[in-house]
XYZ file of N, CA and C in Angstrom:
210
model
N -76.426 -11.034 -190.961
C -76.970 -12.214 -191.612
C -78.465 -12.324 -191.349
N -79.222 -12.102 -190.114
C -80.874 -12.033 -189.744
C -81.329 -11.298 -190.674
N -80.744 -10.093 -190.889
C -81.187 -9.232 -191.506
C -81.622 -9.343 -193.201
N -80.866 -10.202 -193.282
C -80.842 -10.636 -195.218
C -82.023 -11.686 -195.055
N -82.525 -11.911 -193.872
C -83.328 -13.115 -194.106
C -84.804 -12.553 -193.400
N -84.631 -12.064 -192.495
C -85.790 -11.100 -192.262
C -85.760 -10.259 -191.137
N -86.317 -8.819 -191.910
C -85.914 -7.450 -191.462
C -86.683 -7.773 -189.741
N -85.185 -7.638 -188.924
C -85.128 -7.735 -187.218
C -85.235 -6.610 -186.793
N -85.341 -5.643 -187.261
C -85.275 -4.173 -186.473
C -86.313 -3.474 -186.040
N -87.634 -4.144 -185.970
C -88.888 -3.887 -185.382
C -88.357 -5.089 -184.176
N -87.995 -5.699 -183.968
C -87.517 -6.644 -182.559
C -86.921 -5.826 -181.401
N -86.218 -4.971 -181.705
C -85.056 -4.015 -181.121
C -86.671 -2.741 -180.617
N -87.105 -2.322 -181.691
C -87.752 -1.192 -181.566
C -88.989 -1.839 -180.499
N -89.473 -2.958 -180.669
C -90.196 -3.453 -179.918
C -90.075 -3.245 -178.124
N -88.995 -3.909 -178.148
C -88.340 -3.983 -176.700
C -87.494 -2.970 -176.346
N -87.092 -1.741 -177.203
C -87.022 -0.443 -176.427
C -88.250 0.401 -175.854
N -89.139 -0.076 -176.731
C -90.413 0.782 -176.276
C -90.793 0.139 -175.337
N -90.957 -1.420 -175.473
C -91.347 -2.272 -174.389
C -90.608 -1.558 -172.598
N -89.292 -1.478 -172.520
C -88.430 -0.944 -171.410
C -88.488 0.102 -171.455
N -88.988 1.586 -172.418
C -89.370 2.622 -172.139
C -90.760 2.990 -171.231
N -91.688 2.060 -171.827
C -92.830 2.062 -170.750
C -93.248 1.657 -169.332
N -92.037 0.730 -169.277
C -92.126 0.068 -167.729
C -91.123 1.112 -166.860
N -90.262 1.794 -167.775
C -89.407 2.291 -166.787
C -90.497 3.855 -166.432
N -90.691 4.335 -167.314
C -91.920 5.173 -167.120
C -92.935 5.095 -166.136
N -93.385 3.902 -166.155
C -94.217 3.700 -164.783
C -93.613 3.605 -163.804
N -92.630 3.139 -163.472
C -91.739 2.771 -162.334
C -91.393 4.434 -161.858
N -91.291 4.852 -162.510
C -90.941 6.391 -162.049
C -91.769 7.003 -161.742
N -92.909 7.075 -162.583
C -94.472 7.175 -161.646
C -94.722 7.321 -160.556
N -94.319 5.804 -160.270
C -95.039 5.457 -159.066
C -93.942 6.124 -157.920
N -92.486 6.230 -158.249
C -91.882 6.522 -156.981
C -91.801 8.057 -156.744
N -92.752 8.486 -157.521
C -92.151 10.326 -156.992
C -93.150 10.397 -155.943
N -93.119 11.290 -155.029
C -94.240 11.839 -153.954
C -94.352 12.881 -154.254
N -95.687 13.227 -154.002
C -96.655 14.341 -153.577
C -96.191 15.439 -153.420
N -95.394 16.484 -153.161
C -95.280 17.576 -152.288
C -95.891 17.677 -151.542
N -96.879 17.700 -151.879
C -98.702 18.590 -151.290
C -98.605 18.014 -149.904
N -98.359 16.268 -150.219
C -99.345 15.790 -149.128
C -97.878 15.776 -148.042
N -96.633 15.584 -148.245
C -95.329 15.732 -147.069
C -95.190 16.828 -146.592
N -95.462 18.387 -147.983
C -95.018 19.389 -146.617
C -96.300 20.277 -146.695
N -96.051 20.727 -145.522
C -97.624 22.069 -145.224
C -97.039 22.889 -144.538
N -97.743 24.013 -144.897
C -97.359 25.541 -144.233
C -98.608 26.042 -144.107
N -98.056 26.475 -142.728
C -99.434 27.513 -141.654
C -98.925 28.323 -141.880
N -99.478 29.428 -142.233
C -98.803 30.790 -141.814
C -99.189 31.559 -140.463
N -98.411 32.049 -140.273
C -98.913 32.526 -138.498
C -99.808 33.805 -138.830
N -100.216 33.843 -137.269
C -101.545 34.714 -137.425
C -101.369 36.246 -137.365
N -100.038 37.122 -137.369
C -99.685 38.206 -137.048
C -99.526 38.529 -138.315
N -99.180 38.177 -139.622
C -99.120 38.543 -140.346
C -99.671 39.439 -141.333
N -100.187 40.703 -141.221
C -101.191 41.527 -141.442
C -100.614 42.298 -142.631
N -99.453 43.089 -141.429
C -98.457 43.970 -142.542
C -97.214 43.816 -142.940
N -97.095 42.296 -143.415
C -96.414 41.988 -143.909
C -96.020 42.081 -145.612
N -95.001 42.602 -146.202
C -94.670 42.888 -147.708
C -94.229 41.682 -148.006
N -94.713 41.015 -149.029
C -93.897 40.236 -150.028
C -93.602 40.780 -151.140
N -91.874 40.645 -151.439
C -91.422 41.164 -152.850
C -91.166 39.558 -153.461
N -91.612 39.684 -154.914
C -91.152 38.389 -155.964
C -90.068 39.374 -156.406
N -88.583 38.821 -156.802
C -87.723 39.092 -157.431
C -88.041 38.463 -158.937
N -87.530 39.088 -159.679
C -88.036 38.709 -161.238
C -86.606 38.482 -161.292
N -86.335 37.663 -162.691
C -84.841 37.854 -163.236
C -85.067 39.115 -164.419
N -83.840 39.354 -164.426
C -83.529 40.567 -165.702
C -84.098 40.461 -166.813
N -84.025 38.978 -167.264
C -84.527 39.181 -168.417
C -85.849 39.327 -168.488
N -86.705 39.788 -167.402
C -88.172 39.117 -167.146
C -88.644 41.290 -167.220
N -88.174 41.724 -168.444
C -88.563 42.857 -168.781
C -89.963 43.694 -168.878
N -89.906 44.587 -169.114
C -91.554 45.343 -169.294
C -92.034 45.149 -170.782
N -90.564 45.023 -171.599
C -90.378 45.190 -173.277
C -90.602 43.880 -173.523
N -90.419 42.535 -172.551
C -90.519 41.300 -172.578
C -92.038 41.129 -172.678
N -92.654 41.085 -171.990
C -94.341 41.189 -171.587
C -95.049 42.068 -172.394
N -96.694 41.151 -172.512
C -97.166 42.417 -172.691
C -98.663 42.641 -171.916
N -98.017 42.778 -170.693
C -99.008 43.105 -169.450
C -98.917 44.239 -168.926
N -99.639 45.056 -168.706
C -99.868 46.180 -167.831
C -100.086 47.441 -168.956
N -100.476 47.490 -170.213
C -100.483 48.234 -170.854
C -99.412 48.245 -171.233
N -98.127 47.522 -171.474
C -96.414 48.152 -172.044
C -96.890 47.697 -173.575
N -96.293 48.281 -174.419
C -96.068 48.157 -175.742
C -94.725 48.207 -176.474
């Protein structure tokens, strides 16, 4: 019946966006940092030490096109 009398559906759209933006900030504000809770020293012996990155499978040579692959 509102509706035959005047179009309400910018009211609705109003106040979803309205509660989309506050909830947006609210979430904002509660995430933390990483950076600033954790820290890593690395110790001082570490000279000859290897790091391997594991790739996944699909993370191919035919996938990329770095290192000269074609």
């Amino acid at each position: 019946v509102a509706n035959s009398y005047l179009p309400s559906n910018w009211l609705s759209a109003l106040g979803l966006y309205a509660w989309a933006q506050v909830d947006e900030s609210s979430d904002n504000n509660s995430l933390m940092n990483p950076a600033k809770k954790f820290t890593y020293v690395a110790p001082k012996n570490i000279d000859d030490t290897y790091v391997v990155f594991i790739i996944g499978e699909t993370t191919r040579w035919d996938h990329m096109g770095i290192f000269g692959y074609e």
